[in-house]
XYZ file of C-alpha atoms in Angstrom:
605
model
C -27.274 -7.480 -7.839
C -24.901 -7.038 -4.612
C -22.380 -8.822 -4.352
C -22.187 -11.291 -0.970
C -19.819 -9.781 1.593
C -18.411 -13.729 2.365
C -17.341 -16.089 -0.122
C -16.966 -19.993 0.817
C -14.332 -21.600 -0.731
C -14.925 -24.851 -3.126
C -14.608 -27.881 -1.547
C -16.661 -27.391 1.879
C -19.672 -27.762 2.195
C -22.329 -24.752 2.907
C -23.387 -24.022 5.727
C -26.362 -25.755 8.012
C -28.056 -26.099 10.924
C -26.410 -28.058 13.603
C -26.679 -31.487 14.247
C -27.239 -33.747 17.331
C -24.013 -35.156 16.843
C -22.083 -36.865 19.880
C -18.455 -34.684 18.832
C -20.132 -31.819 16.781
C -19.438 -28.644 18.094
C -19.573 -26.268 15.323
C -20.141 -26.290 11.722
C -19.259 -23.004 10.652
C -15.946 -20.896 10.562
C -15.557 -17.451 9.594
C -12.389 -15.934 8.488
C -12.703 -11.942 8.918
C -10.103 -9.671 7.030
C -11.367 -5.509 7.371
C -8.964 -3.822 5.316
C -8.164 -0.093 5.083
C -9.291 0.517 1.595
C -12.028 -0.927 -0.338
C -9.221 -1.665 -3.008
C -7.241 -3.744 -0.535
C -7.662 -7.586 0.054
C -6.064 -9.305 3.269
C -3.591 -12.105 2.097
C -3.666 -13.679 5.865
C -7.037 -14.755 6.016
C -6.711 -16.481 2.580
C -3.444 -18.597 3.214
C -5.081 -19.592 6.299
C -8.484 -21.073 4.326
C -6.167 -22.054 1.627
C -4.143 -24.191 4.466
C -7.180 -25.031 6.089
C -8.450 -26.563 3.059
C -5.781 -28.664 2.272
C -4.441 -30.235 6.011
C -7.561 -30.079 7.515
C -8.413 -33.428 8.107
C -10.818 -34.927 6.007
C -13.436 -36.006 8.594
C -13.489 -32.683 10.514
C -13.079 -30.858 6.829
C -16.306 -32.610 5.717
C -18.075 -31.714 8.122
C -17.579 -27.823 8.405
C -17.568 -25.176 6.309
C -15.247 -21.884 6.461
C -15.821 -18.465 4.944
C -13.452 -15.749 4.072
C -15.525 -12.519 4.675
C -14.250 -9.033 3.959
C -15.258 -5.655 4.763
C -13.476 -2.503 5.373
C -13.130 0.481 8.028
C -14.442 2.955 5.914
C -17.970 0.998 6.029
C -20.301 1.298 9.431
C -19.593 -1.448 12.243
C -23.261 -2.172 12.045
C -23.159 -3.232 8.770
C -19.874 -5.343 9.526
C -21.869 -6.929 12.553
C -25.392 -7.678 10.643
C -23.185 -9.228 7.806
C -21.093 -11.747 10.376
C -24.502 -12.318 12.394
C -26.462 -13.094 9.336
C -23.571 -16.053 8.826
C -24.618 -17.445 11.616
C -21.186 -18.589 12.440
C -20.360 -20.922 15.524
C -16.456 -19.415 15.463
C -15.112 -15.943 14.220
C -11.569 -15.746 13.418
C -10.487 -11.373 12.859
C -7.092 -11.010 11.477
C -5.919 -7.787 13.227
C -3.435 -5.357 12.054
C -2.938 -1.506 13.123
C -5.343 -0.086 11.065
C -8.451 -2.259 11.877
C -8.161 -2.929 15.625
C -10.551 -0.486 17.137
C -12.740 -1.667 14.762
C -12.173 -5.449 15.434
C -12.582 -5.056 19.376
C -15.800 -3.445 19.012
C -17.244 -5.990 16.688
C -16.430 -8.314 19.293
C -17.489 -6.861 22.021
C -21.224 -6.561 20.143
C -20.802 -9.935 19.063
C -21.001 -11.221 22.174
C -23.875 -9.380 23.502
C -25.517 -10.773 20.693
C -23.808 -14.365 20.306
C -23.066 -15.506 23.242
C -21.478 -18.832 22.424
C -19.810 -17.535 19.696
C -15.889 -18.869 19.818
C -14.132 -15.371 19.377
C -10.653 -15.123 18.384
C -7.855 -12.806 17.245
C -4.826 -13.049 15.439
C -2.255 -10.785 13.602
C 0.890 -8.340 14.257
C -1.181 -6.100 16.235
C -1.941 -9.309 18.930
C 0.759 -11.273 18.962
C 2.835 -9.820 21.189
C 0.620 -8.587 23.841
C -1.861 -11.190 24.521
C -2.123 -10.088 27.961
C -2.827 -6.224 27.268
C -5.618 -7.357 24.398
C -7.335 -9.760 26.883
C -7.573 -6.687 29.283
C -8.509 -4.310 26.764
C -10.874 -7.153 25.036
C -13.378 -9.164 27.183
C -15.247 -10.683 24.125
C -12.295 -12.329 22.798
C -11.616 -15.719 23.757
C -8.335 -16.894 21.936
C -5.476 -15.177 20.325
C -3.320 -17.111 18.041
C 0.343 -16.228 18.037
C 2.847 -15.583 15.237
C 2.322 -18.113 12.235
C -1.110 -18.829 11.831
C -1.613 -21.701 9.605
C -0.546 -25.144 11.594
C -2.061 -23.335 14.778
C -5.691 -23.007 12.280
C -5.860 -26.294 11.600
C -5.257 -27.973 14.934
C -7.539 -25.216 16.329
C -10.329 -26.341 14.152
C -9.323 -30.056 14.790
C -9.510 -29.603 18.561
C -12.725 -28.172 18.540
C -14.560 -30.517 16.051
C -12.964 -32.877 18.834
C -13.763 -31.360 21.842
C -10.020 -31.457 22.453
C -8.551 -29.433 25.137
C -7.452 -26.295 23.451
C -4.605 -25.734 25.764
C -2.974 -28.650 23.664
C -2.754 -26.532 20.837
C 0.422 -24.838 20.093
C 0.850 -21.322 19.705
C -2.211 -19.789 21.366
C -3.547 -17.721 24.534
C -6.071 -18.414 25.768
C -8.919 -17.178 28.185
C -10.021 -19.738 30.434
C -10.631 -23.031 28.391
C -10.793 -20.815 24.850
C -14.764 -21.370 24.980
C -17.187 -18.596 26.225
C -17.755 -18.610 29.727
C -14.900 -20.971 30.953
C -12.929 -18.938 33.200
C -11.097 -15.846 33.233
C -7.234 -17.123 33.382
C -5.153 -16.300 30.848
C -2.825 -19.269 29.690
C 0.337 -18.962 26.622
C 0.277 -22.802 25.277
C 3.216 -24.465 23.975
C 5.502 -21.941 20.947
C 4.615 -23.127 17.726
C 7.148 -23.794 15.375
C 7.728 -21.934 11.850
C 6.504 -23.869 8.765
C 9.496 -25.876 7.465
C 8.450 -25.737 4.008
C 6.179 -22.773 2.461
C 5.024 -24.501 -0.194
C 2.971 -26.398 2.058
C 0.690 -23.908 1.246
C -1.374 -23.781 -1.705
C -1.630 -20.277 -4.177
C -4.671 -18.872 -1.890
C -5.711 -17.449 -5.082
C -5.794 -20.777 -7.257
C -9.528 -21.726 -6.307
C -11.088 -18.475 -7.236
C -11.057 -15.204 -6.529
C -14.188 -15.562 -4.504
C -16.135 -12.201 -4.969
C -13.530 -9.498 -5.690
C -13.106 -8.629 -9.163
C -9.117 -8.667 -9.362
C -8.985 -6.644 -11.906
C -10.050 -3.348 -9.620
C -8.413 -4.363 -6.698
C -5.028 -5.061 -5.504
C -4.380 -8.305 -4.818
C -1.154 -9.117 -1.633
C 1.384 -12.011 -2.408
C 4.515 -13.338 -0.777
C 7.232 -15.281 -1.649
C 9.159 -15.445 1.137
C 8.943 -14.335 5.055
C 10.785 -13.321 7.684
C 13.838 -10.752 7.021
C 17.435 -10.566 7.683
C 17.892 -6.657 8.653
C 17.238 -5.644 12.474
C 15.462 -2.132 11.718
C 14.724 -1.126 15.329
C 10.831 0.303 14.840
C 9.833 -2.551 12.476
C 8.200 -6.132 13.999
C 10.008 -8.122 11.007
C 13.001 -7.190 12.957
C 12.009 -10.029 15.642
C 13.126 -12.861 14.029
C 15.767 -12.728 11.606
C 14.658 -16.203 10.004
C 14.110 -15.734 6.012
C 12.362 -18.613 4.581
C 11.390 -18.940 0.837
C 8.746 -20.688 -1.287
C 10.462 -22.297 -3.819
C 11.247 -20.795 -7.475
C 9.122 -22.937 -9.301
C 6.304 -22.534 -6.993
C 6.561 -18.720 -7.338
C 7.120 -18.510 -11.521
C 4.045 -20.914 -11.501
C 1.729 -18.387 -9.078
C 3.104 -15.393 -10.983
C 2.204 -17.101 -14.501
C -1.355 -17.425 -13.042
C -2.059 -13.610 -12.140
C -1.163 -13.125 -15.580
C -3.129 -15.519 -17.014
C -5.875 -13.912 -14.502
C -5.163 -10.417 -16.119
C -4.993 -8.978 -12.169
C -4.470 -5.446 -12.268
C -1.943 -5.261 -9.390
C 0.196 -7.408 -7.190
C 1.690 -6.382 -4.328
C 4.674 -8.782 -3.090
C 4.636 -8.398 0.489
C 8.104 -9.927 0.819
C 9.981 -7.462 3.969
C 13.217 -7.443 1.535
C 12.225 -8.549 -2.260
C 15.809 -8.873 -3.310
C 17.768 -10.735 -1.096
C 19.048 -13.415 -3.545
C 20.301 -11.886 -6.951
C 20.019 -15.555 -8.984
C 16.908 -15.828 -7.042
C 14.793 -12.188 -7.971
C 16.453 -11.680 -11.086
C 14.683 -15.202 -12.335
C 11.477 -13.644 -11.002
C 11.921 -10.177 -12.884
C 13.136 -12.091 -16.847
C 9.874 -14.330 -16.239
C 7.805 -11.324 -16.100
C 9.269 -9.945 -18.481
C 9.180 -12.570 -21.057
C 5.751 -13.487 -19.959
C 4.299 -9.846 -19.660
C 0.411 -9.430 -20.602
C 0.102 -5.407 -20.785
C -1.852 -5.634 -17.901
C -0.480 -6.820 -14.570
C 2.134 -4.469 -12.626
C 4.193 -6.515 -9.820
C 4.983 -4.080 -6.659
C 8.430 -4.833 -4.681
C 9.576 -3.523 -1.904
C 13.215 -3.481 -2.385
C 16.696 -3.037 -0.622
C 18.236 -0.458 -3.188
C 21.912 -0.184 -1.832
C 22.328 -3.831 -2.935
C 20.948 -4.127 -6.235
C 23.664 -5.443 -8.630
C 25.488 -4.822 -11.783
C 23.049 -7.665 -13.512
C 19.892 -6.154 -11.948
C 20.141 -2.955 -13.660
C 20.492 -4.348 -16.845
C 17.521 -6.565 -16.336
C 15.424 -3.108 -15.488
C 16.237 -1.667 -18.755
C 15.125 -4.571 -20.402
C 11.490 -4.802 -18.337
C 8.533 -3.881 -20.268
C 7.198 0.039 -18.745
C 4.296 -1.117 -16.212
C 5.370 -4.542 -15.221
C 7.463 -3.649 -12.250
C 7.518 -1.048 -10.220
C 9.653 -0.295 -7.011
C 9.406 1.271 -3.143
C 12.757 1.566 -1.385
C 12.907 2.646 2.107
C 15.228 5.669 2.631
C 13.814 6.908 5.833
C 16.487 8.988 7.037
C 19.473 10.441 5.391
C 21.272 11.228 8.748
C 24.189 8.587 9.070
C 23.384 8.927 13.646
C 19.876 8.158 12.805
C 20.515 5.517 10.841
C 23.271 3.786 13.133
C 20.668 4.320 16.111
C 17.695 2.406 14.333
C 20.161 -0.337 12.503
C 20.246 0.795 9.137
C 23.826 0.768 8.155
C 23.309 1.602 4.611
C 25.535 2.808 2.935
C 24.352 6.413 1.771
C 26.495 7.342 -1.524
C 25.857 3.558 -3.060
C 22.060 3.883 -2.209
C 21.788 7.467 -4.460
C 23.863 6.413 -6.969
C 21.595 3.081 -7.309
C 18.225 5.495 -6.638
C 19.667 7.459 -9.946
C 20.444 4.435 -12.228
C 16.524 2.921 -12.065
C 14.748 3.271 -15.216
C 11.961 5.884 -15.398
C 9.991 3.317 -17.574
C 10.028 1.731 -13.551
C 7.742 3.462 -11.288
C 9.474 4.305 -7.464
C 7.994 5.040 -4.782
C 10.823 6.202 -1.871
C 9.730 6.397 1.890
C 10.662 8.486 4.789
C 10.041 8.271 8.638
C 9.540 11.572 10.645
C 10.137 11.157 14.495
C 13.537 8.604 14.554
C 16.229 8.684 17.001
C 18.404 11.495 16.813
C 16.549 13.307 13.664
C 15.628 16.864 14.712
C 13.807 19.568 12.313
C 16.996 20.727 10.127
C 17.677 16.747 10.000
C 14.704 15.883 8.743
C 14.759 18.591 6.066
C 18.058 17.042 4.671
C 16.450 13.791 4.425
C 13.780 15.135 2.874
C 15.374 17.094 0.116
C 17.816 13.818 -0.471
C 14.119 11.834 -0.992
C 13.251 14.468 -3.816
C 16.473 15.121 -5.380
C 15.872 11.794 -7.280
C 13.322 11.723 -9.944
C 11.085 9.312 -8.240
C 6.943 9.053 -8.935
C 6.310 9.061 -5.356
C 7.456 10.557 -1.796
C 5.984 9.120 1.120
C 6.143 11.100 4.282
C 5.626 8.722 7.411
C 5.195 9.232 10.794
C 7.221 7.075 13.521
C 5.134 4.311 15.163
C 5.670 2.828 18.571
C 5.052 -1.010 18.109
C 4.797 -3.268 21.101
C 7.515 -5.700 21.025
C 10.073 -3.483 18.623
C 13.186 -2.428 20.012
C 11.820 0.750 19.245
C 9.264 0.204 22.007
C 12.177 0.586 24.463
C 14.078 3.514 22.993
C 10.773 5.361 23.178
C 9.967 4.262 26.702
C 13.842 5.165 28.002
C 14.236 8.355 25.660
C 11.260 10.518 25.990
C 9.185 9.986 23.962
C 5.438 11.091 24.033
C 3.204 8.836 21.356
C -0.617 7.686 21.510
C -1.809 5.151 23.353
C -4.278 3.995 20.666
C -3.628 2.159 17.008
C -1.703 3.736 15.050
C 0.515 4.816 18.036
C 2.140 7.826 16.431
C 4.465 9.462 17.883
C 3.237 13.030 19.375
C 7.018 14.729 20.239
C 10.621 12.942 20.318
C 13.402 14.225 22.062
C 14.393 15.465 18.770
C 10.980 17.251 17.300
C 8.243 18.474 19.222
C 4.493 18.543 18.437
C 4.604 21.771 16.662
C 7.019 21.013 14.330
C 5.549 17.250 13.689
C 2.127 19.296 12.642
C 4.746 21.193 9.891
C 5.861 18.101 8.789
C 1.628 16.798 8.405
C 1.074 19.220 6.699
C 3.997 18.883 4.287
C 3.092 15.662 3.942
C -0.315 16.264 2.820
C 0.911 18.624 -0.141
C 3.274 16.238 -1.315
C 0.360 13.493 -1.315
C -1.699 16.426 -3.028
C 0.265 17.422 -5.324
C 3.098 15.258 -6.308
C 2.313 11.729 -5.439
C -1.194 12.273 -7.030
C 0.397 13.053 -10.441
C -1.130 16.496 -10.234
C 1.903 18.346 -10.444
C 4.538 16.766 -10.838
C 6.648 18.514 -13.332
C 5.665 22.085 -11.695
C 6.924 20.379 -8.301
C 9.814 19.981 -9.715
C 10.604 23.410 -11.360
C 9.454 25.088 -8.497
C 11.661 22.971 -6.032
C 14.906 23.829 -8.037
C 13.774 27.523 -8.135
C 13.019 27.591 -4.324
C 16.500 26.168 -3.630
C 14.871 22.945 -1.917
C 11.857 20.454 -2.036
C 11.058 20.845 1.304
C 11.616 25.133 1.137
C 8.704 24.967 -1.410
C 6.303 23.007 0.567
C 6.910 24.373 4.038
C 5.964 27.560 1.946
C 3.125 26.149 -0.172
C 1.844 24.746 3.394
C 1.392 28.422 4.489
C 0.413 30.106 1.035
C -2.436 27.507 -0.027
C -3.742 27.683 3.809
C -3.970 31.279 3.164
C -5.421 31.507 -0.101
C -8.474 29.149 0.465
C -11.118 31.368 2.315
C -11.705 28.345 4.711
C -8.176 28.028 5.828
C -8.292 24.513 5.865
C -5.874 22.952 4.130
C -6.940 19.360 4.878
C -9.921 19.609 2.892
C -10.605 17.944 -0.395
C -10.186 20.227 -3.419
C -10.880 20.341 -7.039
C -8.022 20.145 -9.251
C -9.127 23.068 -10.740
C -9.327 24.843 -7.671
C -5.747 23.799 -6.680
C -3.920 24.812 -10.101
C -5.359 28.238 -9.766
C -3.915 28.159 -6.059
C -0.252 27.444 -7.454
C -0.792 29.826 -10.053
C -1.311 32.597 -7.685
C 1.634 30.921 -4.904
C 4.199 31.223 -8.239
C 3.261 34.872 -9.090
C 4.085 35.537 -4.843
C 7.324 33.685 -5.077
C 11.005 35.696 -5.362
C 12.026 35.098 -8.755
C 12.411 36.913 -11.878
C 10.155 37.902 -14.814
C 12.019 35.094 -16.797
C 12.452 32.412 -13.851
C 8.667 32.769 -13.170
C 7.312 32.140 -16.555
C 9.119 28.648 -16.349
C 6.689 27.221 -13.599
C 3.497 28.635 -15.386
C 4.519 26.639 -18.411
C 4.986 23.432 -16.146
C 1.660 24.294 -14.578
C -0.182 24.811 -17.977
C 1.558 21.719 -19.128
C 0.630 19.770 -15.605
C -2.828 21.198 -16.464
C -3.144 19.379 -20.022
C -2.127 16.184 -18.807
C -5.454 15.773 -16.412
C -7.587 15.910 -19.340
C -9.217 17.417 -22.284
C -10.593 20.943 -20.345
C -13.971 21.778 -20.615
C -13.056 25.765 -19.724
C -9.745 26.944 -19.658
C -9.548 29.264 -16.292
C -8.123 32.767 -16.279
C -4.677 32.021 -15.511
C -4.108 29.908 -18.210
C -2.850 31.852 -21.596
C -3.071 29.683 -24.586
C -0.923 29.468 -27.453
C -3.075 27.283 -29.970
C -2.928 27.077 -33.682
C -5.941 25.124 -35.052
C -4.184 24.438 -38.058
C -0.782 22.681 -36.715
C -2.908 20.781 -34.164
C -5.114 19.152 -37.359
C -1.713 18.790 -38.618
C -0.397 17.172 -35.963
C -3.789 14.587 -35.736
C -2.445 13.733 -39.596
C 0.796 13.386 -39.264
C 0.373 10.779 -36.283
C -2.433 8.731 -37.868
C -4.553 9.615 -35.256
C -7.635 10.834 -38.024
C -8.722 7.273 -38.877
C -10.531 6.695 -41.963
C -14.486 7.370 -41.175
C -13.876 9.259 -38.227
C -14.652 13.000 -38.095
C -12.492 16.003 -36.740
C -15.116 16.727 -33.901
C -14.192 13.166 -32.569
C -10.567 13.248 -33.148
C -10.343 17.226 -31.742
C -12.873 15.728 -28.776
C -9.942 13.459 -27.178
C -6.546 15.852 -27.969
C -5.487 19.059 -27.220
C -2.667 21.117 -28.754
C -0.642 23.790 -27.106
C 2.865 25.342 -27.395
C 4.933 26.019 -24.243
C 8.323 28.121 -23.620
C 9.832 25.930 -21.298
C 13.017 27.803 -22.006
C 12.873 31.637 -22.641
C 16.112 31.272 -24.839
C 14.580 28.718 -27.521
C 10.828 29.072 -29.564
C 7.609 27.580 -27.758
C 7.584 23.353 -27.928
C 4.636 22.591 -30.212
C 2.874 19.690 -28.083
C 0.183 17.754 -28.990
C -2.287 14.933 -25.963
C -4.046 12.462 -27.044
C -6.518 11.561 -24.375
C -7.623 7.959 -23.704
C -11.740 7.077 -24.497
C -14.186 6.922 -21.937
C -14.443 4.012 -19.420
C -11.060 3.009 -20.964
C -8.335 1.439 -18.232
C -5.326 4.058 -19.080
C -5.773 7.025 -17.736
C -2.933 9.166 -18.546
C -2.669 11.228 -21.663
C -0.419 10.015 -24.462
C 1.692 13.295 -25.042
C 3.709 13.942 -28.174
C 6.130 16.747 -28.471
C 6.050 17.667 -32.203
């Protein structure tokens, strides 16, 4: 059966036809989040319901009901349109963000056509802080509700079950009156004030899960907003207020998704570790409350971790935590220019002292002030010289309302006009070299952040005297090799390890240096799975008899099972990492079908 695209939340009634009722305006509300990637859910939409739900007065709450509805922009807008029509909704509320704003405008705009007294509003980063440009870019929309969402929500609703003026409403713009058809001049109300206490809103996740399955989709959480730094492209950078739910409030939320078994959490926090006594609390309770199942994401400040934090990583079970830690440049000018005065020695020697059993994901930005081509390439190399699971090559974006906005506008810079306004050339890098760097960055995602590779990356990095020497070269080599020359396109794994194999046997090394890589490929190779073939490149070095050994000596030949099972999920190979010492005897164990781990459980014998 397919699942509904909207889910109404307990506690409001479902929806029906409207009545002739003296103050009745609407009856139903529609909360629209269109994510990026099926796997994504949008946290906005469900503190608003969860707000709305609670402070909604209970006459106007009674006598409404309000859907969160998700889609994403990988499905057709037709389909996002029949679902929201089908809801016969009397007001549409999009929550609009950089990646779904194309997408949002043109639901609206066939909206309308269709439902013409639809109430149509927006609200989000990507609106807030040019009401005036959206309303000339967006006829359909009617209201756009500035900064903090929740207070302004409920009022909102309020106002209209009330026929209220909605120009009494703090923090919105609106079109007119805010209703279809009521005039075309655009008015800012009153500022709305922040929310003094978070906890004033209720775990958005507490009533249900509505009809995601959180155990195959990442699930967005915060414990805290605003942040303290002033990093010039970012919109956080705006207000400098940090506000926190409280500790208890948080340990009691994070005891739920484990209760819940979710898969993956994703604190959205700007700055996770601001307050040592404050995210080191967070950390032990995960730790002595782990399941085996739920990993908590954190984006983190690394040049200000403490003494006490590291020794709470080596304590945290492998797959609780894991890490991403903006390094974006490595030029100390770029860095000044932008307002990231970190301090670069403290921030490697930090990078170096996180636990491998802690995944880390480090990010760069291509296109800053003052970063040319032989900058960037230092920055880059600094990314990969630690031994990080992930590199993530981003490209500058213009934001309206960042100080960034202004450097760009004063300091040629070309960028596009349209979502995600990337930049095109900077004083610094022009369009030609920014293509180098896309496709760079496509390898990396390719090859290293994928897992694929990931120790040949490495071997072949340190051979090649750089990370980013390798790719630039891999960037021309694979291009070559594929008779389509198009290096964007999908490929099989198999397809791409025969690809390296052929790049290592064109690179300058020696007979002895090059067999190195081939043994990191070959290993790289066994980790994605028990083969089916083994191609041509690939020389094997089995011994039947020490890999049924090797099942023996590790209890992995349970009593009743047979060999063909027991051979059907490992592999055994021997590899000369180093020519000086005899070939490592290793032996995979692969996980069963349909099972949740997918990585190979390798044992070096």
């Amino acid at each position: 059966m397919k699942e509904p695209l909207c889910s109404s939340e307990s506690g409001l009634l479902p929806y029906r036809k409207k009545r002739s009722h003296a103050i009745l305006l609407f009856v139903k509300v529609l909360l629209i989040g269109i994510n990026a990637k099926f796997i994504q859910t949008n946290l906005a939409i469900r503190l608003l319901n969860a707000y709305i739900q609670t402070w909604l007065p209970a006459p106007v709450r009674n006598e409404i009901t309000v859907q969160c509805c998700e889609w994403n922009i990988n499905q057709s807008i037709s389909v996002i349109i029949q679902g929201i029509f089908t809801g016969k909704p009397d007001v549409v509320l999009f929550s609009t963000y950089i990646w779904n704003k194309m997408y949002v405008f043109q639901i609206a705009e066939d909206l309308r056509k269709i439902m013409p007294d639809l109430v149509i509003g927006f609200g989000g980063p990507e609106v807030s802080w040019s009401c005036s440009a959206v309303f000339s870019e967006s006829s359909a929309v009617n209201l756009i509700m500035i900064g903090e969402g929740e207070q302004t929500a409920v009022e909102l609703l309020s106002a209209l079950y009330a026929k209220e003026p909605l120009l009494k409403v703090p923090g919105l713009c609106v079109r007119g009156t805010g209703l279809p058809d009521s005039g075309l001049v655009i008015t800012y109300t009153e500022q709305r004030s922040l929310l003094r206490t978070l906890d004033d809103i209720p775990n958005p996740y507490r009533n249900g899960f509505g009809d995601i399955n959180p155990q195959n989709r990442i699930l967005y959480y915060e414990s805290s907003r605003g942040c303290p730094y002033s990093c010039a492209y970012c919109l956080s950078s705006i207000d400098h207020t940090v506000r926190f739910y409280s500790l208890g409030r948080v340990l009691e939320d994070i005891g739920f998704f484990l209760d819940e078994k979710v898969l993956l959490v994703k604190f959205v926090d700007r700055t996770f570790n601001l307050k040592p006594e404050r995210y080191l609390s967070i950390w032990r309770y995960i730790r002595d409350h782990y399941n085996g199942i739920t990993t908590f994401h954190f984006e983190i400040h690394a040049s200000v971790l403490t003494d006490e934090a590291f020794e709470v990583m080596e304590t945290m079970p492998p797959g609780s935590i894991q890490f991403e830690i903006g390094i974006q440049s490595s030029n100390p000018d770029t860095l000044r220019l932008i307002h990231r005065t970190t301090d670069q020695e403290i921030l490697a020697h930090n990078l170096r002292r996180i636990p491998s059993s802690i995944h880390t994901h480090v990010d760069l930005i291509a296109g800053l002030p003052g970063e040319d081509f032989s900058s960037f390439k230092k920055s880059f190399n600094f990314a990969f010289s630690f031994q990080v699971d992930m590199v993530q090559l981003g490209f500058l974006k213009i934001l309206a309302g960042t100080e960034m906005e202004h450097i760009a506008k004063t300091g040629g810079y070309a960028w596009s006009s349209r979502p995600p306004y990337e930049v095109l050339s900077s004083p610094d890098l022009s369009f030609d070299e920014l293509i180098i760097l896309k496709e760079i960055d496509h390898l990396v995602d390719t090859l290293f952040n994928s897992g694929l590779m990931v120790h040949t990356v490495r071997c072949l990095a340190r051979m090649c005297g750089s990370a980013f020497a390798l790719f630039e070269y891999l960037s021309k080599f694979v291009r070559a090799w594929f008779p389509d020359s198009d290096l964007f396109l999908p490929r099989r794994p198999a397809d791409l390890f025969s690809c390296i194999a052929s790049a290592i046997e064109t690179l300058d090394m020696d007979h002895n240096s090059s067999e190195e890589p081939v043994e990191w490929l070959r290993y790289d190779f066994l980790l994605q799975g028990k083969p089916g073939l083994f191609p041509p490149w690939f020389t094997r070095r089995y011994d039947k008899a020490a890999h049924d050994d090797a099942l023996i000596a590790h209890n992995l030949l349970e009593k009743g099972q047979s060999r063909r099972s027991a051979y059907s999920r490992s592999e055994f190979d021997q590899f000369a990492f180093t020519p000086e010492n005899p070939p490592q005897p290793v032996l995979f164990v692969y996980p069963p079908s349909g099972s949740k781990e997918k990585k190979a459980q390798v044992l070096f014998l």
